[in-house]
Structure formats: structure tokens, C-alpha cells
């Protein structure tokens, strides 16, 4: 949501890479309406994450939202590898590759956003730092769903 560097923590050394291991989870009771409206625009949720792939711009959000509830009603932790997406089911896992530097990680989608034109995913501060998005605020990325059920 925000590309202002001051939104990140004072001590970047707190960010430690911990590999996210996707696991099968039930859909959240919260954050999964069939449609919802933000800033006058209606969004329709995808019925499944399977096969999702999109190229676009990522941004990140940090301490302004740290400790607040996400759309899934989990507390946002800017030091975890999570993300916000407008239409993917919550929760799900996606691979995010920074097309500008080749770095990639897996994140767990547990929130809604970014509600800024041209952006497809909003990364936690930690994910943005590891991917090299923190410094620039945004980056061109490839987002691919991770299917742990083996379905295509």
C-alpha cells in the first residue's frame, strides 16, 4: 500500500529469512466474500487459487499496519512472509519472483489489497526486504499460485 520507506522498522536486521512451507488449510471464515467493494470498485473473488499466474507490480506495507487485523482476522506481522491480494482465496500460498533482480520467495496470502491501480500484490515488510522491493517501494513481479493438492 505504501512505498514510503519510513513505514518500515528502524532496525532492518530483525528481518530473517525463514522458508515458508505451504500447507493445506481451510478457507478462512473471514475475508472470502464472493464480491466486495473498495473505493467504489467491486472485486470478485476467484473460486480457486489453482492455476493463478500474473505479472505486474508489487508494493509493500509495514509498521503502520503491524499488529492490526488482516482481512482473515489474523494480526498482521510485518516480519512474517505474508501478502495481500485482491481476489485470491484466503489463505493460499504464492511464489513471488522479482523480475528486476531474479529473487523469489513463497508467501502466504492472508489479507486484501493493494487497492492502488496497477499493483497486483502487497507484500509484508519482511517479504519486500528479502525480494529487494523495500528499497524501491515497488517492483515488477511474477506471482504464481502454489498448489499443495497436486491438482493442475
Coordinates of N, CA and C in Angstrom, one line a residue:
X1 N 0.8 -1.2 0.0 CA 0.0 0.0 0.0 C 0.9 1.3 0.0
X2 N 1.9 1.3 0.8 CA 2.7 2.5 1.0 C 4.1 2.2 0.5
X3 N 4.7 3.1 -0.2 CA 6.0 3.0 -0.7 C 7.0 3.9 0.1
X4 N 6.5 4.5 1.1 CA 7.3 5.4 2.0 C 8.2 4.6 2.8
X5 N 9.6 4.7 2.7 CA 10.5 3.9 3.4 C 10.3 4.0 4.9
X6 N 9.8 5.2 5.4 CA 9.6 5.4 6.8 C 8.6 4.4 7.4
X7 N 7.9 3.7 6.6 CA 6.9 2.8 7.1 C 7.5 1.5 7.6
X8 N 8.7 1.3 7.2 CA 9.4 0.1 7.7 C 10.0 0.3 9.0
X9 N 10.5 -0.7 9.7 CA 11.0 -0.6 11.0 C 12.4 0.1 11.0
X10 N 12.8 0.6 12.2 CA 14.1 1.2 12.3 C 15.2 0.2 12.1
X11 N 15.1 -1.0 12.6 CA 16.1 -2.0 12.6 C 15.8 -3.1 11.6
X12 N 16.4 -2.9 10.4 CA 16.1 -3.9 9.3 C 16.7 -5.2 9.6
X13 N 17.7 -5.3 10.5 CA 18.4 -6.5 10.9 C 17.4 -7.6 11.5
X14 N 16.2 -7.1 11.9 CA 15.2 -8.0 12.5 C 14.7 -9.0 11.5
X15 N 14.8 -8.6 10.2 CA 14.3 -9.5 9.1 C 15.2 -10.6 8.9
X16 N 14.7 -11.8 9.2 CA 15.5 -13.1 9.0 C 14.6 -13.9 8.0
X17 N 15.3 -14.5 7.0 CA 14.6 -15.3 6.0 C 14.3 -16.7 6.7
X18 N 13.0 -17.0 6.7 CA 12.5 -18.3 7.2 C 11.7 -18.8 6.1
X19 N 12.1 -19.9 5.5 CA 11.3 -20.5 4.4 C 9.9 -20.8 4.8
X20 N 9.0 -20.4 4.0 CA 7.6 -20.7 4.2 C 7.3 -22.0 3.6
X21 N 6.7 -22.9 4.4 CA 6.3 -24.3 3.9 C 4.8 -24.3 3.7
X22 N 4.4 -24.3 2.4 CA 2.9 -24.3 2.2 C 2.3 -25.5 2.8
X23 N 1.1 -25.4 3.4 CA 0.4 -26.5 4.0 C -1.1 -26.3 3.6
X24 N -1.8 -27.4 3.6 CA -3.2 -27.4 3.3 C -3.9 -26.7 4.5
X25 N -4.8 -25.7 4.1 CA -5.5 -25.0 5.1 C -7.0 -24.8 4.6
X26 N -7.9 -24.8 5.6 CA -9.3 -24.5 5.2 C -9.4 -23.0 4.9
X27 N -10.3 -22.7 4.0 CA -10.5 -21.3 3.7 C -10.9 -20.5 5.0
X28 N -10.5 -19.3 5.1 CA -10.8 -18.5 6.3 C -12.3 -18.2 6.3
X29 N -12.8 -18.2 7.5 CA -14.2 -17.8 7.8 C -14.4 -16.3 7.4
X30 N -13.3 -15.6 7.4 CA -13.3 -14.1 7.1 C -12.5 -13.8 5.9
X31 N -12.8 -12.8 5.2 CA -12.0 -12.3 4.1 C -12.3 -13.0 2.8
X32 N -13.3 -13.8 2.7 CA -13.6 -14.5 1.5 C -15.1 -14.3 1.0
X33 N -15.6 -13.1 0.9 CA -16.9 -12.9 0.4 C -16.8 -13.1 -1.1
X34 N -17.9 -13.5 -1.8 CA -17.9 -13.7 -3.2 C -17.5 -12.4 -4.0
X35 N -18.0 -11.3 -3.5 CA -17.6 -10.0 -4.0 C -17.5 -9.0 -2.9
X36 N -16.8 -7.9 -3.1 CA -16.7 -6.9 -2.1 C -16.3 -5.6 -2.9
X37 N -16.5 -4.5 -2.2 CA -16.3 -3.2 -2.9 C -15.3 -2.3 -2.0
X38 N -14.4 -1.7 -2.7 CA -13.4 -0.8 -2.0 C -13.2 0.4 -3.0
X39 N -13.3 1.6 -2.4 CA -13.2 2.8 -3.2 C -14.1 2.8 -4.4
X40 N -15.3 2.3 -4.3 CA -16.2 2.3 -5.4 C -16.0 1.2 -6.4
X41 N -15.0 0.4 -6.3 CA -14.7 -0.7 -7.3 C -15.1 -2.0 -6.7
X42 N -15.8 -2.8 -7.5 CA -16.2 -4.1 -7.0 C -15.2 -5.2 -7.4
X43 N -14.9 -6.1 -6.5 CA -13.9 -7.2 -6.8 C -14.6 -8.5 -6.6
X44 N -14.4 -9.4 -7.5 CA -15.0 -10.8 -7.4 C -13.9 -11.7 -7.1
X45 N -14.0 -12.5 -6.0 CA -13.0 -13.4 -5.6 C -12.9 -14.6 -6.6
X46 N -11.7 -15.1 -6.8 CA -11.5 -16.3 -7.6 C -12.1 -17.5 -6.8
X47 N -12.6 -18.5 -7.5 CA -13.2 -19.7 -6.8 C -12.0 -20.6 -6.3
X48 N -10.9 -20.5 -6.9 CA -9.7 -21.3 -6.5 C -8.4 -20.5 -6.9
X49 N -7.4 -20.9 -6.2 CA -6.1 -20.3 -6.5 C -5.3 -21.1 -7.5
X50 N -5.8 -22.3 -7.8 CA -5.1 -23.3 -8.7 C -5.0 -22.6 -10.1
X51 N -3.8 -22.6 -10.6 CA -3.6 -22.1 -11.9 C -3.4 -20.6 -12.0
X52 N -3.5 -19.9 -10.9 CA -3.3 -18.4 -11.0 C -1.9 -18.1 -11.3
X53 N -1.7 -17.2 -12.2 CA -0.4 -16.6 -12.6 C -0.6 -15.3 -13.1
X54 N 0.2 -14.3 -12.6 CA 0.0 -12.9 -13.1 C 1.4 -12.2 -13.0
X55 N 1.6 -11.3 -13.9 CA 2.8 -10.4 -13.9 C 2.3 -9.0 -13.7
X56 N 2.9 -8.3 -12.8 CA 2.5 -6.9 -12.5 C 3.4 -6.3 -11.5
X57 N 2.9 -5.3 -10.8 CA 3.8 -4.6 -9.8 C 3.4 -5.0 -8.3
X58 N 4.4 -5.2 -7.5 CA 4.2 -5.5 -6.1 C 4.6 -4.2 -5.4
X59 N 3.9 -4.0 -4.2 CA 4.3 -3.0 -3.3 C 4.4 -3.7 -1.9
X60 N 4.6 -2.9 -0.8 CA 4.7 -3.5 0.5 C 4.0 -2.6 1.5
X61 N 3.7 -3.2 2.7 CA 3.2 -2.4 3.8 C 3.9 -2.9 5.1
X62 N 4.0 -1.9 6.0 CA 4.9 -2.2 7.2 C 4.2 -1.8 8.5
X63 N 5.0 -1.0 9.3 CA 4.6 -0.8 10.7 C 3.3 0.0 10.9
X64 N 2.9 0.7 9.9 CA 1.6 1.4 10.1 C 0.5 0.4 10.3
X65 N 0.6 -0.8 9.8 CA -0.4 -1.9 9.9 C 0.0 -3.0 10.8
X66 N 1.2 -3.0 11.4 CA 1.8 -4.0 12.2 C 0.9 -4.1 13.5
X67 N 0.4 -5.4 13.7 CA -0.5 -5.6 14.9 C -2.0 -5.4 14.6
X68 N -2.3 -4.8 13.5 CA -3.7 -4.7 13.1 C -4.3 -6.0 12.5
X69 N -5.6 -6.1 12.5 CA -6.2 -7.3 11.9 C -6.1 -7.3 10.4
X70 N -5.8 -8.4 9.8 CA -5.9 -8.6 8.4 C -7.3 -8.9 8.0
X71 N -7.6 -9.1 6.7 CA -8.9 -9.5 6.3 C -9.3 -10.9 6.8
X72 N -8.3 -11.7 7.1 CA -8.5 -13.0 7.6 C -8.7 -13.0 9.1
X73 N -8.6 -11.8 9.7 CA -8.7 -11.6 11.2 C -7.5 -12.1 12.0
X74 N -6.4 -12.3 11.2 CA -5.1 -12.6 11.9 C -4.4 -11.3 12.1
X75 N -3.6 -11.2 13.1 CA -2.8 -10.0 13.3 C -1.7 -9.9 12.3
X76 N -1.6 -8.7 11.6 CA -0.6 -8.5 10.7 C 0.8 -8.4 11.4
X77 N 1.7 -9.2 10.9 CA 3.1 -9.2 11.4 C 4.0 -8.9 10.3
X78 N 4.6 -7.7 10.3 CA 5.4 -7.3 9.2 C 6.7 -8.1 9.0
X79 N 7.0 -8.9 10.0 CA 8.2 -9.8 10.0 C 8.0 -11.2 9.5
X80 N 6.7 -11.5 9.1 CA 6.4 -12.8 8.5 C 6.3 -12.6 7.0
X81 N 6.3 -13.7 6.3 CA 6.3 -13.7 4.9 C 4.9 -13.9 4.4
X82 N 4.1 -12.8 4.4 CA 2.7 -12.8 4.0 C 2.5 -11.7 3.0
X83 N 1.2 -11.8 2.4 CA 0.9 -10.8 1.4 C -0.6 -10.5 1.4
X84 N -1.0 -9.5 0.7 CA -2.4 -9.1 0.4 C -2.6 -9.2 -1.1
X85 N -3.8 -9.8 -1.4 CA -4.2 -9.9 -2.8 C -5.6 -9.6 -2.9
X86 N -6.0 -9.0 -4.0 CA -7.4 -8.6 -4.2 C -8.4 -9.7 -4.4
X87 N -8.0 -10.8 -5.1 CA -9.0 -11.8 -5.5 C -8.7 -13.2 -5.2
X88 N -7.5 -13.5 -4.7 CA -7.2 -14.9 -4.4 C -7.9 -15.3 -3.1
X89 N -8.3 -16.6 -3.0 CA -8.9 -17.1 -1.7 C -7.9 -17.0 -0.6
X90 N -8.4 -16.7 0.6 CA -7.6 -16.6 1.8 C -7.8 -17.8 2.7
X91 N -6.8 -18.5 3.2 CA -5.4 -18.3 2.8 C -5.0 -19.1 1.6
X92 N -4.0 -18.8 1.0 CA -3.3 -19.6 0.0 C -1.9 -19.2 -0.1
X93 N -1.1 -19.9 -0.8 CA 0.3 -19.6 -0.9 C 0.7 -19.3 -2.4
X94 N 1.6 -18.4 -2.6 CA 2.0 -18.0 -3.9 C 3.5 -17.8 -3.9
X95 N 4.1 -18.0 -5.0 CA 5.5 -17.7 -5.3 C 5.6 -16.4 -5.9
X96 N 6.5 -15.5 -5.4 CA 6.6 -14.2 -5.9 C 8.1 -14.0 -6.4
X97 N 8.2 -13.7 -7.7 CA 9.6 -13.5 -8.2 C 9.7 -12.1 -8.7
X98 N 10.8 -11.4 -8.1 CA 11.1 -10.1 -8.5 C 11.8 -10.2 -9.9
X99 N 11.1 -9.7 -10.9 CA 11.6 -9.8 -12.3 C 12.8 -8.8 -12.6
X100 N 13.1 -7.9 -11.6 CA 14.2 -7.0 -11.8 C 15.5 -7.5 -11.3
X101 N 15.4 -8.4 -10.3 CA 16.7 -9.0 -9.7 C 16.7 -10.5 -9.7
X102 N 15.6 -11.2 -10.0 CA 15.6 -12.6 -10.1 C 15.3 -13.3 -8.7
X103 N 15.2 -12.6 -7.6 CA 14.9 -13.2 -6.3 C 13.5 -13.6 -6.2
X104 N 13.3 -14.7 -5.5 CA 11.9 -15.2 -5.3 C 11.7 -15.8 -4.0
X105 N 10.5 -15.8 -3.5 CA 10.1 -16.4 -2.2 C 8.7 -16.9 -2.3
X106 N 8.3 -17.6 -1.3 CA 6.9 -18.1 -1.1 C 6.3 -17.2 0.0
X107 N 5.1 -16.8 -0.2 CA 4.4 -16.0 0.8 C 3.0 -16.6 1.0
X108 N 2.4 -16.4 2.2 CA 1.1 -16.8 2.5 C 0.1 -15.6 2.3
X109 N -0.9 -15.7 1.5 CA -1.8 -14.6 1.3 C -2.9 -14.7 2.4
X110 N -3.0 -13.6 3.2 CA -3.9 -13.6 4.3 C -4.6 -12.3 4.5
X111 N -4.5 -11.4 3.4 CA -5.1 -10.1 3.5 C -5.6 -9.7 2.1
X112 N -6.3 -8.6 2.1 CA -6.8 -8.0 0.9 C -6.1 -6.7 0.5
X113 N -5.9 -6.5 -0.7 CA -5.2 -5.3 -1.3 C -4.2 -5.8 -2.4
X114 N -3.4 -4.9 -2.9 CA -3.4 -3.5 -2.7 C -4.4 -2.8 -3.5
X115 N -5.0 -1.8 -3.0 CA -6.1 -1.0 -3.7 C -5.5 0.2 -4.4
X116 N -4.4 0.0 -5.1 CA -3.8 1.1 -5.9 C -3.7 0.6 -7.3
X117 N -4.1 1.4 -8.2 CA -4.1 1.0 -9.6 C -2.8 0.5 -10.1
X118 N -2.8 -0.6 -10.8 CA -1.5 -1.2 -11.4 C -0.7 -2.1 -10.5
X119 N -1.2 -2.3 -9.2 CA -0.4 -3.2 -8.3 C -1.2 -4.5 -8.1
X120 N -0.5 -5.6 -8.1 CA -1.2 -6.9 -8.1 C -1.1 -7.6 -6.7
X121 N 0.0 -7.2 -5.9 CA 0.2 -7.9 -4.7 C 0.9 -6.9 -3.7
X122 N 0.5 -6.9 -2.5 CA 1.1 -6.1 -1.4 C 1.8 -7.0 -0.5
X123 N 3.1 -6.9 -0.4 CA 4.0 -7.8 0.4 C 4.2 -7.2 1.8
X124 N 4.4 -8.2 2.8 CA 4.8 -7.7 4.1 C 6.1 -7.1 4.0
X125 N 6.5 -6.3 5.0 CA 7.8 -5.7 5.0 C 8.9 -6.7 4.8
X126 N 8.9 -7.8 5.6 CA 9.9 -8.8 5.5 C 10.0 -9.4 4.1
X127 N 8.9 -9.7 3.5 CA 8.9 -10.3 2.1 C 9.5 -9.3 1.2
X128 N 9.1 -8.0 1.3 CA 9.6 -6.9 0.4 C 11.1 -6.8 0.6
X129 N 11.6 -6.9 1.8 CA 13.1 -6.7 2.1 C 13.8 -7.8 1.4
X130 N 13.4 -9.1 1.6 CA 14.1 -10.2 1.0 C 14.1 -10.2 -0.5
X131 N 12.9 -9.7 -1.1 CA 12.8 -9.7 -2.5 C 13.5 -8.4 -3.2
X132 N 13.9 -7.5 -2.3 CA 14.5 -6.3 -2.9 C 13.5 -5.3 -3.3
X133 N 12.3 -5.3 -2.8 CA 11.2 -4.4 -3.1 C 11.2 -3.2 -2.1
X134 N 11.7 -3.4 -0.9 CA 11.7 -2.4 0.1 C 12.3 -1.1 -0.3
X135 N 13.5 -1.2 -0.9 CA 14.3 0.0 -1.2 C 13.6 0.9 -2.3
X136 N 13.0 0.2 -3.3 CA 12.4 1.0 -4.4 C 10.9 1.2 -4.1
X137 N 10.3 0.5 -3.2 CA 8.9 0.6 -2.9 C 8.0 -0.2 -3.8
X138 N 8.3 -0.4 -5.0 CA 7.6 -1.3 -5.9 C 8.5 -2.0 -6.8
X139 N 8.1 -3.1 -7.4 CA 8.9 -3.9 -8.4 C 8.0 -4.7 -9.2
X140 N 8.5 -5.0 -10.4 CA 7.7 -5.8 -11.4 C 8.0 -7.3 -10.9
X141 N 6.9 -8.0 -10.7 CA 7.0 -9.4 -10.2 C 6.1 -10.3 -11.0
X142 N 6.4 -11.6 -10.9 CA 5.6 -12.7 -11.4 C 5.1 -13.4 -10.1
X143 N 3.7 -13.5 -10.1 CA 3.1 -14.2 -8.9 C 2.4 -15.5 -9.5
X144 N 2.8 -16.6 -8.9 CA 2.2 -17.9 -9.3 C 1.7 -18.6 -8.0
X145 N 0.5 -19.2 -8.2 CA -0.1 -19.9 -7.1 C 0.7 -21.2 -6.8
X146 N 0.7 -21.7 -5.6 CA 1.3 -22.9 -5.2 C 0.2 -23.9 -4.8
X147 N 0.1 -25.0 -5.5 CA -0.9 -26.0 -5.3 C -0.3 -27.1 -4.5
X148 N -0.8 -27.3 -3.3 CA -0.3 -28.4 -2.5 C -1.1 -29.7 -2.6
X149 N -2.2 -29.6 -3.4 CA -3.1 -30.8 -3.6 C -2.7 -31.6 -4.8
X150 N -1.8 -31.1 -5.6 CA -1.3 -31.9 -6.8 C -2.3 -31.7 -8.0
X151 N -3.3 -30.9 -7.9 CA -4.2 -30.7 -9.0 C -3.6 -29.7 -9.9
X152 N -4.0 -29.7 -11.2 CA -3.5 -28.8 -12.2 C -4.5 -27.7 -12.4

